[in-house]
Amino acid sequence: MSKPAYQRVLLKLSGEALMGDDPFGINRATIERMVADVAEVAKLGVQVAVVIGGGNIFRGVAPGAQGMDRATADYMGMLATVMNALALADAMRHVGITARVMSAIGIEQVVEPYVRPKALQYLEEGKVVVFAAGTGNPFFTTDTAAALRGAEISAEIVLKATKVDGVYSADPKKDPHATRYENISFDEAIAKHLQVMDATAFALCRDQKLPIKVFSIVKPGALTRVIMGEDEGTLVHV
Ligand SMILES: Nc1ncnc2c1ncn2[C@@H]1O[C@H](COP(=O)(O)OP(=O)(O)OP(=O)(O)O)[C@@H](O)[C@H]1O
Ligand SMILES: O=c1ccn([C@@H]2O[C@H](COP(=O)(O)O)[C@@H](O)[C@H]2O)c(=O)[nH]1
């Protein structure tokens, strides 16, 4: 059998994708499917760090946050990602994966704080590390946290697992004529204002020469195909 294309990856899991077909929250079957995908690549010996979003619970820029102080709303959003991280780690435990949740904001009674050398140690021990609370700062997103943590842990690639199967010329959920790129440069994605990831995340990855692969977490087997270096999703490159 061929070898994985990567030894260490940063997997960004969409919070919204956790909802499955539900209107909000965590859909049990969906989280179990996602975790099974992660288990498959972890068993290949790939070191997996995860950043989980919070869009299924709360976004600082959502209508529900209207009228709120933006920073307060953003802290609520970050706390939402902690809930998702706990659910994810628990679901991993059920399938025999040892996961450690590390939070960017101090809530030590709940999860341990993010300490870079400790995260690296866990990865080397074969544990899955789930980074919670984004960057720990308001006015950012978990996509930027994925770029940041990916760079910090020297991941070879950021894998953005989302509900669409790649980067399109426009939002495919809104424009039926949008076409998918097989690959695209950071500069072009930024210049064209492609909204699949925020520009801060794109710029950080570009500056750190950290490629991003955007692919569907809904498509069975897609994560393993990406890890094996097969043709899947869209590569965003320098
Ligand atoms: N040019 C584009 N190509 C692909 N997707 C796009 C594009 N523009 C906008 N999108 C949208 O970007 C979304 C990215 O989804 P995703 O749920 O991962 O976002 P997110 O904000 O990172 O999620 P969460 O905050 O819940 O983690 C897709 O659902 C897609 O509809
Ligand atoms: O570094 C960060 C990360 C996230 N937030 C807030 O949390 C929500 C949820 O994150 P998503 O990336 O949208 O899933 C986000 O909308 C922000 O409100 C943050 O402030 N800082």
CSV table of C-alpha atoms and ligand atoms in Angstrom, one decimal:
chain,number,residue,atom,x,y,z
A,1,MET,CA,0.0,0.0,0.0
A,2,SER,CA,1.3,3.5,-0.8
A,3,LYS,CA,2.4,5.8,2.0
A,4,PRO,CA,0.6,8.9,3.2
A,5,ALA,CA,1.6,12.1,1.5
A,6,TYR,CA,1.9,14.0,4.8
A,7,GLN,CA,3.3,13.2,8.3
A,8,ARG,CA,1.7,16.1,10.2
A,9,VAL,CA,-1.4,17.9,9.2
A,10,LEU,CA,-3.6,20.6,10.6
A,11,LEU,CA,-7.2,19.7,10.0
A,12,LYS,CA,-9.8,22.6,10.2
A,13,LEU,CA,-13.2,21.1,10.8
A,14,SER,CA,-16.2,23.3,10.0
A,15,GLY,CA,-18.4,23.9,13.0
A,16,GLU,CA,-21.3,24.3,10.6
A,17,ALA,CA,-20.7,20.9,9.1
A,18,LEU,CA,-21.2,19.4,12.5
A,19,MET,CA,-24.9,20.3,12.3
A,20,GLY,CA,-25.5,17.7,9.6
A,21,ASP,CA,-29.0,18.4,8.4
A,22,ASP,CA,-30.1,19.8,11.8
A,23,PRO,CA,-30.7,23.6,12.1
A,24,PHE,CA,-28.0,24.0,14.8
A,25,GLY,CA,-25.9,22.1,17.3
A,26,ILE,CA,-24.1,18.8,16.9
A,27,ASN,CA,-25.6,16.0,14.9
A,28,ARG,CA,-24.6,12.7,16.4
A,29,ALA,CA,-24.3,10.7,13.3
A,30,THR,CA,-22.3,13.5,11.6
A,31,ILE,CA,-19.7,13.8,14.4
A,32,GLU,CA,-19.3,10.1,14.5
A,33,ARG,CA,-18.7,10.0,10.7
A,34,MET,CA,-16.1,12.9,11.0
A,35,VAL,CA,-14.3,11.1,13.8
A,36,ALA,CA,-14.3,7.8,11.8
A,37,ASP,CA,-12.5,9.8,9.0
A,38,VAL,CA,-10.0,11.2,11.5
A,39,ALA,CA,-9.4,7.7,13.0
A,40,GLU,CA,-8.7,6.3,9.6
A,41,VAL,CA,-5.9,8.7,8.9
A,42,ALA,CA,-4.5,8.6,12.5
A,43,LYS,CA,-4.2,4.8,12.0
A,44,LEU,CA,-2.0,5.4,9.0
A,45,GLY,CA,0.5,7.1,11.4
A,46,VAL,CA,-0.3,10.6,10.4
A,47,GLN,CA,0.0,13.2,13.2
A,48,VAL,CA,-3.3,15.0,13.3
A,49,ALA,CA,-4.0,18.4,15.0
A,50,VAL,CA,-7.6,19.7,14.7
A,51,VAL,CA,-9.0,23.2,14.8
A,52,ILE,CA,-12.8,23.1,15.2
A,53,GLY,CA,-15.1,26.0,14.2
A,54,GLY,CA,-18.1,27.2,16.1
A,55,GLY,CA,-20.6,28.2,13.4
A,56,ASN,CA,-23.1,25.5,14.4
A,57,ILE,CA,-23.5,27.2,17.8
A,58,PHE,CA,-22.5,30.9,17.7
A,59,ARG,CA,-20.8,33.5,15.5
A,60,GLY,CA,-19.8,36.9,16.7
A,61,VAL,CA,-21.0,38.3,13.4
A,62,ALA,CA,-24.3,36.4,13.2
A,63,PRO,CA,-27.8,38.0,13.4
A,64,GLY,CA,-28.1,36.6,16.9
A,65,ALA,CA,-25.2,38.8,18.0
A,66,GLN,CA,-26.7,42.0,16.6
A,67,GLY,CA,-26.5,44.9,19.1
A,68,MET,CA,-23.9,43.1,21.2
A,69,ASP,CA,-20.5,44.4,21.8
A,70,ARG,CA,-18.4,42.6,19.1
A,71,ALA,CA,-15.6,41.5,21.3
A,72,THR,CA,-18.1,40.0,23.8
A,73,ALA,CA,-19.9,38.2,21.0
A,74,ASP,CA,-16.6,36.9,19.7
A,75,TYR,CA,-15.7,35.5,23.1
A,76,MET,CA,-19.1,33.7,23.0
A,77,GLY,CA,-18.1,32.3,19.6
A,78,MET,CA,-14.8,31.1,21.0
A,79,LEU,CA,-16.5,29.4,23.9
A,80,ALA,CA,-18.8,27.6,21.3
A,81,THR,CA,-15.7,26.1,19.8
A,82,VAL,CA,-14.7,24.7,23.2
A,83,MET,CA,-18.0,22.9,23.4
A,84,ASN,CA,-17.4,21.4,19.9
A,85,ALA,CA,-13.9,20.5,20.8
A,86,LEU,CA,-15.1,18.6,24.0
A,87,ALA,CA,-17.7,16.8,21.9
A,88,LEU,CA,-15.1,15.9,19.3
A,89,ALA,CA,-12.6,14.6,21.8
A,90,ASP,CA,-15.3,12.6,23.5
A,91,ALA,CA,-16.4,11.0,20.2
A,92,MET,CA,-12.8,10.2,19.5
A,93,ARG,CA,-12.5,8.4,22.9
A,94,HIS,CA,-15.4,6.2,21.9
A,95,VAL,CA,-13.5,4.9,18.9
A,96,GLY,CA,-10.2,4.4,20.8
A,97,ILE,CA,-8.4,7.6,19.8
A,98,THR,CA,-6.6,9.5,22.6
A,99,ALA,CA,-7.3,13.2,22.1
A,100,ARG,CA,-6.2,16.2,24.0
A,101,VAL,CA,-8.1,19.5,23.9
A,102,MET,CA,-6.0,22.6,24.3
A,103,SER,CA,-7.7,26.0,24.7
A,104,ALA,CA,-6.4,29.4,23.6
A,105,ILE,CA,-8.3,31.0,26.5
A,106,GLY,CA,-7.8,30.0,30.1
A,107,ILE,CA,-10.5,27.7,31.4
A,108,GLU,CA,-8.3,25.2,33.2
A,109,GLN,CA,-11.1,23.5,35.1
A,110,VAL,CA,-12.5,22.4,31.7
A,111,VAL,CA,-9.6,21.9,29.4
A,112,GLU,CA,-5.8,22.4,29.5
A,113,PRO,CA,-4.3,25.6,28.1
A,114,TYR,CA,-2.6,25.7,24.8
A,115,VAL,CA,1.2,25.3,25.3
A,116,ARG,CA,3.1,24.7,22.1
A,117,PRO,CA,5.7,22.3,23.3
A,118,LYS,CA,3.1,20.2,25.0
A,119,ALA,CA,1.0,20.1,21.8
A,120,LEU,CA,4.1,18.9,19.9
A,121,GLN,CA,4.7,16.3,22.5
A,122,TYR,CA,1.2,14.9,22.2
A,123,LEU,CA,1.4,14.8,18.5
A,124,GLU,CA,4.7,12.9,18.6
A,125,GLU,CA,3.0,10.5,21.0
A,126,GLY,CA,0.3,9.8,18.4
A,127,LYS,CA,-2.4,11.7,20.2
A,128,VAL,CA,-4.8,13.9,18.3
A,129,VAL,CA,-4.7,17.5,19.5
A,130,VAL,CA,-7.9,19.5,19.3
A,131,PHE,CA,-7.2,23.2,19.5
A,132,ALA,CA,-10.2,25.1,21.0
A,133,ALA,CA,-11.1,28.7,21.4
A,134,GLY,CA,-9.6,29.8,18.1
A,135,THR,CA,-6.7,32.2,18.4
A,136,GLY,CA,-8.0,33.4,21.8
A,137,ASN,CA,-8.6,36.9,20.3
A,138,PRO,CA,-11.8,38.5,19.2
A,139,PHE,CA,-12.0,39.8,15.6
A,140,PHE,CA,-10.5,36.6,14.3
A,141,THR,CA,-11.9,33.3,13.0
A,142,THR,CA,-11.1,29.7,13.5
A,143,ASP,CA,-9.8,29.6,9.9
A,144,THR,CA,-7.1,32.0,11.0
A,145,ALA,CA,-6.5,29.9,14.1
A,146,ALA,CA,-6.0,26.9,11.7
A,147,ALA,CA,-3.4,28.9,9.8
A,148,LEU,CA,-1.7,30.1,13.0
A,149,ARG,CA,-1.6,26.7,14.8
A,150,GLY,CA,-0.6,25.0,11.5
A,151,ALA,CA,2.4,27.2,11.2
A,152,GLU,CA,3.3,26.9,14.9
A,153,ILE,CA,3.3,23.1,14.8
A,154,SER,CA,5.1,23.0,11.5
A,155,ALA,CA,2.2,21.2,9.8
A,156,GLU,CA,2.9,20.4,6.1
A,157,ILE,CA,-0.5,21.4,5.1
A,158,VAL,CA,-3.8,22.9,6.4
A,159,LEU,CA,-6.7,20.7,5.4
A,160,LYS,CA,-9.9,22.7,5.4
A,161,ALA,CA,-12.7,20.2,5.7
A,162,THR,CA,-16.0,21.9,4.8
A,163,LYS,CA,-19.4,21.4,3.2
A,164,VAL,CA,-18.3,22.2,-0.3
A,165,ASP,CA,-15.7,20.2,-2.3
A,166,GLY,CA,-13.2,22.9,-3.1
A,167,VAL,CA,-12.7,26.5,-3.9
A,168,TYR,CA,-15.1,27.9,-6.5
A,169,SER,CA,-15.1,31.1,-8.6
A,170,ALA,CA,-18.1,32.2,-6.4
A,171,ASP,CA,-20.0,30.7,-3.5
A,172,PRO,CA,-21.4,27.5,-5.0
A,173,LYS,CA,-24.3,27.6,-2.5
A,174,LYS,CA,-25.4,31.0,-4.1
A,175,ASP,CA,-24.2,30.8,-7.7
A,176,PRO,CA,-25.1,27.6,-9.6
A,177,HIS,CA,-22.7,28.6,-12.4
A,178,ALA,CA,-19.7,28.8,-10.1
A,179,THR,CA,-16.8,26.6,-11.3
A,180,ARG,CA,-14.3,24.7,-9.1
A,181,TYR,CA,-10.5,25.3,-9.2
A,182,GLU,CA,-8.2,22.3,-9.1
A,183,ASN,CA,-5.6,24.7,-7.6
A,184,ILE,CA,-5.3,28.4,-7.1
A,185,SER,CA,-2.6,30.7,-5.8
A,186,PHE,CA,-3.1,32.6,-2.5
A,187,ASP,CA,-2.7,35.8,-4.4
A,188,GLU,CA,-5.5,35.0,-6.8
A,189,ALA,CA,-7.8,33.7,-4.0
A,190,ILE,CA,-7.2,37.0,-2.1
A,191,ALA,CA,-7.5,39.2,-5.1
A,192,LYS,CA,-10.8,37.6,-6.1
A,193,HIS,CA,-12.2,37.9,-2.6
A,194,LEU,CA,-13.1,34.2,-2.6
A,195,GLN,CA,-14.9,33.8,0.7
A,196,VAL,CA,-14.3,30.1,1.4
A,197,MET,CA,-11.7,31.2,4.0
A,198,ASP,CA,-11.0,34.7,5.4
A,199,ALA,CA,-8.2,36.8,3.9
A,200,THR,CA,-6.2,36.8,7.1
A,201,ALA,CA,-6.0,33.0,7.0
A,202,PHE,CA,-5.0,33.0,3.4
A,203,ALA,CA,-2.4,35.7,4.0
A,204,LEU,CA,-0.8,34.0,7.0
A,205,CYS,CA,-0.5,30.7,5.1
A,206,ARG,CA,0.9,32.5,2.0
A,207,ASP,CA,3.5,34.2,4.1
A,208,GLN,CA,4.5,31.0,5.9
A,209,LYS,CA,4.4,29.0,2.6
A,210,LEU,CA,1.9,26.7,4.2
A,211,PRO,CA,-0.4,25.2,1.5
A,212,ILE,CA,-4.2,24.7,2.1
A,213,LYS,CA,-6.3,21.9,0.7
A,214,VAL,CA,-10.1,22.7,0.7
A,215,PHE,CA,-12.2,19.6,0.4
A,216,SER,CA,-15.6,18.1,1.4
A,217,ILE,CA,-16.0,16.5,4.8
A,218,VAL,CA,-19.4,15.3,3.7
A,219,LYS,CA,-17.9,13.1,0.9
A,220,PRO,CA,-17.1,9.6,2.1
A,221,GLY,CA,-13.4,8.8,2.0
A,222,ALA,CA,-12.3,12.3,1.0
A,223,LEU,CA,-10.0,13.0,4.0
A,224,THR,CA,-8.1,9.7,3.4
A,225,ARG,CA,-7.8,10.5,-0.3
A,226,VAL,CA,-6.4,13.9,0.5
A,227,ILE,CA,-3.9,12.4,3.0
A,228,MET,CA,-2.8,9.8,0.4
A,229,GLY,CA,-2.1,12.7,-2.1
A,230,GLU,CA,-4.9,11.7,-4.4
A,231,ASP,CA,-6.8,14.1,-6.6
A,232,GLU,CA,-9.4,15.7,-4.3
A,233,GLY,CA,-10.6,19.2,-3.5
A,234,THR,CA,-8.7,22.4,-4.3
A,235,LEU,CA,-5.0,23.1,-3.4
A,236,VAL,CA,-4.3,26.7,-2.5
A,237,HIS,CA,-0.6,27.4,-3.0
A,238,VAL,CA,2.1,30.1,-3.0
B,1,LIG,N1,-15.5,30.9,-3.6
B,1,LIG,C1,-16.0,30.0,-2.7
B,1,LIG,N2,-15.7,28.7,-2.9
B,1,LIG,C2,-16.1,27.7,-2.1
B,1,LIG,N3,-16.9,28.0,-1.0
B,1,LIG,C3,-17.3,29.3,-0.8
B,1,LIG,C4,-16.8,30.3,-1.7
B,1,LIG,N4,-17.3,31.5,-1.2
B,1,LIG,C5,-18.1,31.2,-0.1
B,1,LIG,N5,-18.0,29.9,0.1
B,1,LIG,C6,-18.7,29.2,1.3
B,1,LIG,O1,-17.8,29.1,2.3
B,1,LIG,C7,-18.3,28.1,3.2
B,1,LIG,C8,-17.1,27.6,4.0
B,1,LIG,O2,-17.8,26.8,4.9
B,1,LIG,P1,-17.4,26.6,6.4
B,1,LIG,O3,-18.6,26.1,7.1
B,1,LIG,O4,-16.2,25.7,6.4
B,1,LIG,O5,-17.0,28.0,6.9
B,1,LIG,P2,-16.5,28.4,8.2
B,1,LIG,O6,-16.9,29.8,8.5
B,1,LIG,O7,-15.1,28.1,8.3
B,1,LIG,O8,-17.4,27.3,9.1
B,1,LIG,P3,-17.3,27.3,10.7
B,1,LIG,O9,-17.2,28.7,11.2
B,1,LIG,O10,-18.6,26.7,11.1
B,1,LIG,O11,-16.2,26.4,11.1
B,1,LIG,C9,-18.9,27.1,2.3
B,1,LIG,O12,-20.1,26.6,3.0
B,1,LIG,C10,-19.3,27.9,1.0
B,1,LIG,O13,-20.7,27.9,0.8
B,2,LIG,O1,-9.8,33.3,16.9
B,2,LIG,C1,-11.0,33.4,17.0
B,2,LIG,C2,-11.9,32.4,16.5
B,2,LIG,C3,-13.2,32.5,16.6
B,2,LIG,N1,-13.8,33.7,17.1
B,2,LIG,C4,-15.3,33.8,17.3
B,2,LIG,O2,-15.9,32.5,17.3
B,2,LIG,C5,-16.8,32.4,16.2
B,2,LIG,C6,-16.8,31.0,15.7
B,2,LIG,O3,-15.7,30.8,14.9
B,2,LIG,P1,-15.8,30.5,13.4
B,2,LIG,O4,-14.5,30.6,12.8
B,2,LIG,O5,-16.8,31.4,12.8
B,2,LIG,O6,-16.4,29.1,13.3
B,2,LIG,C7,-16.4,33.5,15.2
B,2,LIG,O7,-17.4,33.9,14.4
B,2,LIG,C8,-15.9,34.6,16.2
B,2,LIG,O8,-17.1,35.2,16.7
B,2,LIG,C9,-13.0,34.7,17.5
B,2,LIG,O9,-13.4,35.8,17.9
B,2,LIG,N2,-11.6,34.5,17.4
